[in-house]
Amino acid sequence: MKHIPPPYEDQSFSMTRMLVALVVTIGALSLYTYFFPQQPIQPKENVAQVATHNAPSTASKVTQASTSPQNDLLLVVKAKDFDIEFDTLGRIKQVFLKNKKFITPKQESLLAKLFGVQDKQEELKALPLLQEDGIRPLEVRFADVTLNQKAFEVRYSTAQKEIILDDQPVSFVLEQKIGEVVLRKHLTIKPNMSFEITTSLEGSNSVYFLTNGSRPIADSDQYAFLGTIVQKEGGSLEKLADGDLANEEMTLKHAVFASSVDRYFTTLLYSKEGFEVIVDGKIASSSPIAFVRIQDTANIGGYIGPKNYDALKAIYKPLGDVVEYGMITFFAKPLFSLLELLYGVCGNWGWAIVLLTIIVRLVLFPLSYKGMMGMQKLKEIAPQMKELQTKYKDDPQKLQAQMMALYRKNGANPLGGCLPLLLQIPVFFAIYKVLYCAVELKSAPWIGWIHDLSAIDPYYVLPVFMGVTMYISQIMTPTTFTDPMQEKVFKLLPVFFMFFFIIFPFPAGLVLYWSVNNILSIIQQMIINRIVEKQKSGKVK
């Protein structure tokens, strides 16, 4: 006869085993990522040859002098919080952020200080966003091979060398004369770091291409999405991570925007009327490069700076999609909007996380209450269940039937405690992505020693507190273990999680969320325990 597993093994697919499986999976993935980190792909040298009339090409490179970063400064636009440098080929050479939020170094963790695994960082005067030897934003490439080669040998001219940007936009013209051909870039730069560019070409009918350049490198953390995002007609996104389009091209007609991103920053071009984008993976192996195809003239918007969700939407609503949280974006964005609303109420991102945790627990309370009461019923019938297991240990089918009858009689569900946990998992990952990717939380303090909620707690106070509160919550929660080994593993989970959050650089804001969630679980369990006691004493029917 085929062996039928006893029902108490089915029961082990309850909250405990699911949680253990989740922990082991996360731990294994994290250990692999920690010991075998993704190696950055070395970029190829800049090239400036165009082979066809449809897309930029890497057939050959121009002379080193034409793309050398030395002594090629044409114009500087200076604002209170940023500087934008233009080179002699009419491209954006560098963008420097001067706001204290971006130049304050991350706090070193205690382990990093003790073992020297992190170099001590000093406060910068300004944070450079762009790669020195990358493809520079606003670079133009021509479909005409001869014209393109000449264009990289002729300097642009402009009427000014330095422009001060206060609270009003500033405009200027960059002009390049290539024999009888004249290319002009009419630029208007605004205080919010957005810009408008109108390009015009005289003396030639050649197709040409304008790029938003290589992605920023100010924060190229390997756990964030690094690459190019293009919004297609209809609103769907084409996401191409570094290395995804190696030695290939992709054409996207009627695109809304083309954005190159790192963890916190972006360089992008957009058009409300739509434009044709060619994403080229042959120019730089490190990241796909997006080009906008232009015939004669074009009016295009752009932005280079932090991926601030509200700021991007204020420039043009679809640009909010530049802020991307992966597969869970659909859930993370509303969660961030709620978090931002709470921040507007209390004025502190840490307390906003506390309020968000309370709201999430209140929303899930009916299901959590039902699940906890179900666990209480399982605890009450545990002695009877053990008797059945002993009585019918040689007859698995009979044992299963008797246990199901016992469940029905007492209104118990062995999987009843799983639903609240399952509902909290997407919330947990959404909050993790929000705290990790939202530039609004960069350098955001909470209290005392927590100066940056997007970075690890430097003294590990929150991870230890999280482990303690998790342990207290566990011992207060009814359990129905039949396997001693399973019970031991369950008791070790708080210790595992505590060291997990210490070893790996989880944001302090995420650990704060988990700690507050544990406190609320303790309070909720205290209330349920009191209700159960009253029911037993006959005070509550």
mmCIF file of C-alpha atoms in Angstrom, residues 115-359:
data_model
loop_
_atom_site.group_PDB
_atom_site.id
_atom_site.type_symbol
_atom_site.label_atom_id
_atom_site.label_comp_id
_atom_site.label_asym_id
_atom_site.label_seq_id
_atom_site.Cartn_x
_atom_site.Cartn_y
_atom_site.Cartn_z
ATOM 1 C CA PHE A 115 37.412 45.453 10.587
ATOM 2 C CA GLY A 116 38.117 48.243 8.139
ATOM 3 C CA VAL A 117 35.771 46.850 5.467
ATOM 4 C CA GLN A 118 34.566 50.339 4.562
ATOM 5 C CA ASP A 119 36.790 53.291 3.754
ATOM 6 C CA LYS A 120 36.147 56.350 5.845
ATOM 7 C CA GLN A 121 34.310 58.926 3.774
ATOM 8 C CA GLU A 122 34.661 62.660 4.100
ATOM 9 C CA GLU A 123 32.045 65.249 3.247
ATOM 10 C CA LEU A 124 32.288 66.339 -0.376
ATOM 11 C CA LYS A 125 32.120 69.905 -1.607
ATOM 12 C CA ALA A 126 29.880 68.659 -4.417
ATOM 13 C CA LEU A 127 28.696 65.257 -5.654
ATOM 14 C CA PRO A 128 29.508 64.496 -9.330
ATOM 15 C CA LEU A 129 26.779 62.465 -11.041
ATOM 16 C CA LEU A 130 28.302 61.461 -14.368
ATOM 17 C CA GLN A 131 31.022 59.085 -15.465
ATOM 18 C CA GLU A 132 34.126 60.918 -16.692
ATOM 19 C CA ASP A 133 34.689 58.630 -19.687
ATOM 20 C CA GLY A 134 31.033 57.825 -20.363
ATOM 21 C CA ILE A 135 28.771 58.982 -23.179
ATOM 22 C CA ARG A 136 27.894 62.550 -22.258
ATOM 23 C CA PRO A 137 24.311 63.877 -22.208
ATOM 24 C CA LEU A 138 23.253 66.013 -25.206
ATOM 25 C CA GLU A 139 25.911 64.475 -27.452
ATOM 26 C CA VAL A 140 24.862 64.583 -31.115
ATOM 27 C CA ARG A 141 25.744 61.932 -33.697
ATOM 28 C CA PHE A 142 25.028 62.189 -37.420
ATOM 29 C CA ALA A 143 23.868 59.455 -39.764
ATOM 30 C CA ASP A 144 26.215 60.897 -42.400
ATOM 31 C CA VAL A 145 29.549 59.211 -41.594
ATOM 32 C CA THR A 146 31.748 62.017 -42.967
ATOM 33 C CA LEU A 147 29.732 64.748 -41.280
ATOM 34 C CA ASN A 148 29.750 62.826 -38.023
ATOM 35 C CA GLN A 149 33.552 62.500 -38.074
ATOM 36 C CA LYS A 150 33.972 66.233 -38.707
ATOM 37 C CA ALA A 151 31.475 67.103 -35.952
ATOM 38 C CA PHE A 152 33.736 65.521 -33.351
ATOM 39 C CA GLU A 153 36.614 67.731 -34.517
ATOM 40 C CA VAL A 154 34.852 71.115 -34.389
ATOM 41 C CA ARG A 155 34.286 73.052 -31.174
ATOM 42 C CA TYR A 156 30.967 74.640 -30.239
ATOM 43 C CA SER A 157 30.743 78.347 -29.482
ATOM 44 C CA THR A 158 28.573 80.321 -27.072
ATOM 45 C CA ALA A 159 28.228 83.950 -26.010
ATOM 46 C CA GLN A 160 28.860 83.273 -22.301
ATOM 47 C CA LYS A 161 31.328 81.298 -20.220
ATOM 48 C CA GLU A 162 29.410 81.346 -16.931
ATOM 49 C CA ILE A 163 25.711 81.746 -16.163
ATOM 50 C CA ILE A 164 24.188 82.240 -12.707
ATOM 51 C CA LEU A 165 20.828 80.514 -12.229
ATOM 52 C CA ASP A 166 18.674 81.944 -9.440
ATOM 53 C CA ASP A 167 14.913 81.423 -9.188
ATOM 54 C CA GLN A 168 14.179 82.000 -12.880
ATOM 55 C CA PRO A 169 15.106 79.856 -15.915
ATOM 56 C CA VAL A 170 18.138 80.842 -17.991
ATOM 57 C CA SER A 171 18.508 80.435 -21.755
ATOM 58 C CA PHE A 172 21.523 80.275 -24.048
ATOM 59 C CA VAL A 173 22.607 78.905 -27.430
ATOM 60 C CA LEU A 174 25.372 76.452 -28.273
ATOM 61 C CA GLU A 175 26.397 76.602 -31.940
ATOM 62 C CA GLN A 176 28.616 74.362 -34.058
ATOM 63 C CA LYS A 177 29.718 75.302 -37.608
ATOM 64 C CA ILE A 178 30.947 72.359 -39.661
ATOM 65 C CA GLY A 179 31.765 74.021 -42.994
ATOM 66 C CA GLU A 180 28.394 74.997 -44.466
ATOM 67 C CA VAL A 181 26.503 72.940 -41.892
ATOM 68 C CA VAL A 182 25.311 74.667 -38.711
ATOM 69 C CA LEU A 183 23.929 72.817 -35.684
ATOM 70 C CA ARG A 184 22.322 74.873 -32.922
ATOM 71 C CA LYS A 185 21.169 73.841 -29.470
ATOM 72 C CA HIS A 186 18.825 76.364 -27.832
ATOM 73 C CA LEU A 187 18.798 75.482 -24.134
ATOM 74 C CA THR A 188 16.648 76.656 -21.232
ATOM 75 C CA ILE A 189 17.653 75.390 -17.799
ATOM 76 C CA LYS A 190 15.275 75.681 -14.841
ATOM 77 C CA PRO A 191 15.888 75.825 -11.064
ATOM 78 C CA ASN A 192 14.408 72.303 -10.646
ATOM 79 C CA MET A 193 17.235 70.856 -12.822
ATOM 80 C CA SER A 194 14.942 70.234 -15.774
ATOM 81 C CA PHE A 195 15.723 71.736 -19.152
ATOM 82 C CA GLU A 196 14.297 72.268 -22.611
ATOM 83 C CA ILE A 197 16.395 71.888 -25.737
ATOM 84 C CA THR A 198 15.518 72.884 -29.289
ATOM 85 C CA THR A 199 17.890 71.564 -31.928
ATOM 86 C CA SER A 200 18.086 72.847 -35.501
ATOM 87 C CA LEU A 201 20.270 71.795 -38.435
ATOM 88 C CA GLU A 202 21.069 74.018 -41.438
ATOM 89 C CA GLY A 203 22.975 73.082 -44.586
ATOM 90 C CA SER A 204 22.297 69.341 -44.397
ATOM 91 C CA ASN A 205 19.350 66.983 -44.436
ATOM 92 C CA SER A 206 21.201 64.300 -42.474
ATOM 93 C CA VAL A 207 19.365 62.435 -39.759
ATOM 94 C CA TYR A 208 21.023 62.957 -36.383
ATOM 95 C CA PHE A 209 20.697 61.571 -32.885
ATOM 96 C CA LEU A 210 20.597 63.185 -29.446
ATOM 97 C CA THR A 211 21.386 61.135 -26.343
ATOM 98 C CA ASN A 212 20.681 61.421 -22.634
ATOM 99 C CA GLY A 213 24.098 59.831 -22.093
ATOM 100 C CA SER A 214 25.429 57.057 -19.905
ATOM 101 C CA ARG A 215 23.650 56.426 -16.645
ATOM 102 C CA PRO A 216 24.769 58.294 -13.505
ATOM 103 C CA ILE A 217 27.365 56.587 -11.312
ATOM 104 C CA ALA A 218 26.909 58.558 -8.069
ATOM 105 C CA ASP A 219 25.296 55.526 -6.393
ATOM 106 C CA SER A 220 25.764 52.342 -8.420
ATOM 107 C CA ASP A 221 24.727 49.958 -5.664
ATOM 108 C CA GLN A 222 24.476 46.418 -7.046
ATOM 109 C CA TYR A 223 21.115 45.765 -5.353
ATOM 110 C CA ALA A 224 19.426 48.626 -7.241
ATOM 111 C CA PHE A 225 18.278 48.670 -10.871
ATOM 112 C CA LEU A 226 21.084 50.099 -13.012
ATOM 113 C CA GLY A 227 20.406 50.718 -16.667
ATOM 114 C CA THR A 228 17.972 52.334 -19.085
ATOM 115 C CA ILE A 229 14.200 52.717 -18.820
ATOM 116 C CA VAL A 230 12.093 53.743 -21.817
ATOM 117 C CA GLN A 231 8.385 54.409 -21.503
ATOM 118 C CA LYS A 232 6.616 53.186 -24.612
ATOM 119 C CA GLU A 233 3.391 54.381 -26.162
ATOM 120 C CA GLY A 234 0.576 53.288 -23.863
ATOM 121 C CA GLY A 235 2.612 53.662 -20.681
ATOM 122 C CA SER A 236 4.406 50.303 -20.518
ATOM 123 C CA LEU A 237 8.094 50.318 -19.629
ATOM 124 C CA GLU A 238 11.062 48.762 -21.401
ATOM 125 C CA LYS A 239 13.715 48.162 -18.730
ATOM 126 C CA LEU A 240 17.217 47.299 -19.907
ATOM 127 C CA ALA A 241 19.717 46.620 -17.133
ATOM 128 C CA ASP A 242 23.462 46.926 -17.608
ATOM 129 C CA GLY A 243 24.610 44.301 -20.079
ATOM 130 C CA ASP A 244 21.100 43.370 -21.246
ATOM 131 C CA LEU A 245 21.546 44.665 -24.792
ATOM 132 C CA ALA A 246 25.200 43.814 -25.432
ATOM 133 C CA ASN A 247 26.090 44.210 -29.144
ATOM 134 C CA GLU A 248 22.436 44.735 -30.078
ATOM 135 C CA GLU A 249 20.062 47.592 -30.878
ATOM 136 C CA MET A 250 16.417 48.204 -30.064
ATOM 137 C CA THR A 251 14.123 50.727 -31.749
ATOM 138 C CA LEU A 252 11.106 52.086 -29.879
ATOM 139 C CA LYS A 253 8.778 54.363 -31.830
ATOM 140 C CA HIS A 254 6.526 56.924 -30.127
ATOM 141 C CA ALA A 255 8.402 56.672 -26.828
ATOM 142 C CA VAL A 256 7.508 59.090 -24.030
ATOM 143 C CA PHE A 257 10.853 59.243 -22.248
ATOM 144 C CA ALA A 258 14.289 57.629 -22.234
ATOM 145 C CA SER A 259 15.946 57.521 -18.837
ATOM 146 C CA SER A 260 19.262 56.134 -17.612
ATOM 147 C CA VAL A 261 19.339 55.481 -13.874
ATOM 148 C CA ASP A 262 21.337 54.376 -10.896
ATOM 149 C CA ARG A 263 19.969 53.904 -7.370
ATOM 150 C CA TYR A 264 19.117 57.556 -6.691
ATOM 151 C CA PHE A 265 19.769 59.592 -9.859
ATOM 152 C CA THR A 266 18.744 59.828 -13.491
ATOM 153 C CA THR A 267 19.564 61.536 -16.749
ATOM 154 C CA LEU A 268 16.617 61.602 -19.144
ATOM 155 C CA LEU A 269 14.987 63.064 -22.238
ATOM 156 C CA TYR A 270 11.234 63.226 -22.815
ATOM 157 C CA SER A 271 8.673 64.460 -25.306
ATOM 158 C CA LYS A 272 4.975 65.059 -24.801
ATOM 159 C CA GLU A 273 4.444 64.371 -28.506
ATOM 160 C CA GLY A 274 6.559 61.227 -28.458
ATOM 161 C CA PHE A 275 9.822 60.473 -30.251
ATOM 162 C CA GLU A 276 11.704 57.565 -31.771
ATOM 163 C CA VAL A 277 14.308 56.065 -29.458
ATOM 164 C CA ILE A 278 17.131 53.774 -30.513
ATOM 165 C CA VAL A 279 18.751 51.970 -27.583
ATOM 166 C CA ASP A 280 22.274 50.920 -28.551
ATOM 167 C CA GLY A 281 24.122 48.220 -26.627
ATOM 168 C CA LYS A 282 27.206 48.336 -28.868
ATOM 169 C CA ILE A 283 28.549 51.713 -27.796
ATOM 170 C CA ALA A 284 29.253 50.938 -24.137
ATOM 171 C CA SER A 285 29.118 47.423 -22.760
ATOM 172 C CA SER A 286 28.438 48.750 -19.258
ATOM 173 C CA SER A 287 24.978 50.089 -20.078
ATOM 174 C CA PRO A 288 22.580 50.525 -23.000
ATOM 175 C CA ILE A 289 22.713 54.045 -24.458
ATOM 176 C CA ALA A 290 19.482 55.689 -25.645
ATOM 177 C CA PHE A 291 19.406 58.028 -28.656
ATOM 178 C CA VAL A 292 16.522 60.151 -29.936
ATOM 179 C CA ARG A 293 16.265 60.176 -33.736
ATOM 180 C CA ILE A 294 15.841 63.690 -35.167
ATOM 181 C CA GLN A 295 15.196 65.058 -38.663
ATOM 182 C CA ASP A 296 15.827 68.821 -39.100
ATOM 183 C CA THR A 297 14.520 70.231 -35.792
ATOM 184 C CA ALA A 298 13.213 68.929 -32.477
ATOM 185 C CA ASN A 299 11.838 70.291 -29.199
ATOM 186 C CA ILE A 300 12.732 67.982 -26.321
ATOM 187 C CA GLY A 301 12.584 68.171 -22.535
ATOM 188 C CA GLY A 302 15.162 66.757 -20.182
ATOM 189 C CA TYR A 303 16.312 66.370 -16.599
ATOM 190 C CA ILE A 304 19.480 65.354 -14.789
ATOM 191 C CA GLY A 305 19.349 64.910 -11.036
ATOM 192 C CA PRO A 306 17.789 63.005 -8.125
ATOM 193 C CA LYS A 307 14.882 60.617 -8.765
ATOM 194 C CA ASN A 308 12.522 62.603 -6.569
ATOM 195 C CA TYR A 309 9.050 61.227 -7.305
ATOM 196 C CA ASP A 310 7.046 64.436 -6.802
ATOM 197 C CA ALA A 311 9.621 66.598 -8.578
ATOM 198 C CA LEU A 312 9.614 64.339 -11.630
ATOM 199 C CA LYS A 313 5.812 64.212 -11.776
ATOM 200 C CA ALA A 314 5.696 68.010 -11.500
ATOM 201 C CA ILE A 315 7.908 68.300 -14.587
ATOM 202 C CA TYR A 316 5.779 65.841 -16.588
ATOM 203 C CA LYS A 317 3.462 63.309 -14.998
ATOM 204 C CA PRO A 318 4.737 60.170 -16.828
ATOM 205 C CA LEU A 319 8.233 60.854 -15.469
ATOM 206 C CA GLY A 320 7.045 59.460 -12.138
ATOM 207 C CA ASP A 321 7.656 56.037 -13.712
ATOM 208 C CA VAL A 322 11.393 56.723 -13.682
ATOM 209 C CA VAL A 323 11.160 55.847 -9.971
ATOM 210 C CA GLU A 324 11.004 52.077 -10.233
ATOM 211 C CA TYR A 325 10.681 49.453 -7.492
ATOM 212 C CA GLY A 326 10.837 46.263 -9.541
ATOM 213 C CA MET A 327 8.056 43.663 -9.691
ATOM 214 C CA ILE A 328 6.359 45.167 -6.649
ATOM 215 C CA THR A 329 6.195 48.731 -8.064
ATOM 216 C CA PHE A 330 2.380 48.608 -8.346
ATOM 217 C CA PHE A 331 2.175 48.182 -4.564
ATOM 218 C CA ALA A 332 5.256 50.145 -3.493
ATOM 219 C CA LYS A 333 4.227 53.436 -5.112
ATOM 220 C CA PRO A 334 0.891 53.786 -3.238
ATOM 221 C CA LEU A 335 2.728 52.784 -0.073
ATOM 222 C CA PHE A 336 5.304 55.513 -0.668
ATOM 223 C CA SER A 337 2.522 58.038 -1.345
ATOM 224 C CA LEU A 338 0.991 57.160 2.036
ATOM 225 C CA LEU A 339 4.410 57.377 3.697
ATOM 226 C CA GLU A 340 4.961 60.790 2.110
ATOM 227 C CA LEU A 341 1.546 61.945 3.329
ATOM 228 C CA LEU A 342 2.426 60.867 6.873
ATOM 229 C CA TYR A 343 5.762 62.668 6.576
ATOM 230 C CA GLY A 344 3.840 65.813 5.711
ATOM 231 C CA VAL A 345 1.886 65.385 8.962
ATOM 232 C CA CYS A 346 4.754 64.627 11.375
ATOM 233 C CA GLY A 347 7.746 66.158 9.567
ATOM 234 C CA ASN A 348 10.065 63.192 10.203
ATOM 235 C CA TRP A 349 10.524 60.126 7.998
ATOM 236 C CA GLY A 350 11.217 57.864 10.986
ATOM 237 C CA TRP A 351 7.976 58.743 12.748
ATOM 238 C CA ALA A 352 6.212 58.480 9.375
ATOM 239 C CA ILE A 353 7.435 54.852 9.180
ATOM 240 C CA VAL A 354 6.085 54.243 12.702
ATOM 241 C CA LEU A 355 2.678 55.669 11.723
ATOM 242 C CA LEU A 356 2.675 53.673 8.483
ATOM 243 C CA THR A 357 3.342 50.459 10.411
ATOM 244 C CA ILE A 358 0.438 51.202 12.758
ATOM 245 C CA ILE A 359 -1.909 51.868 9.825
#
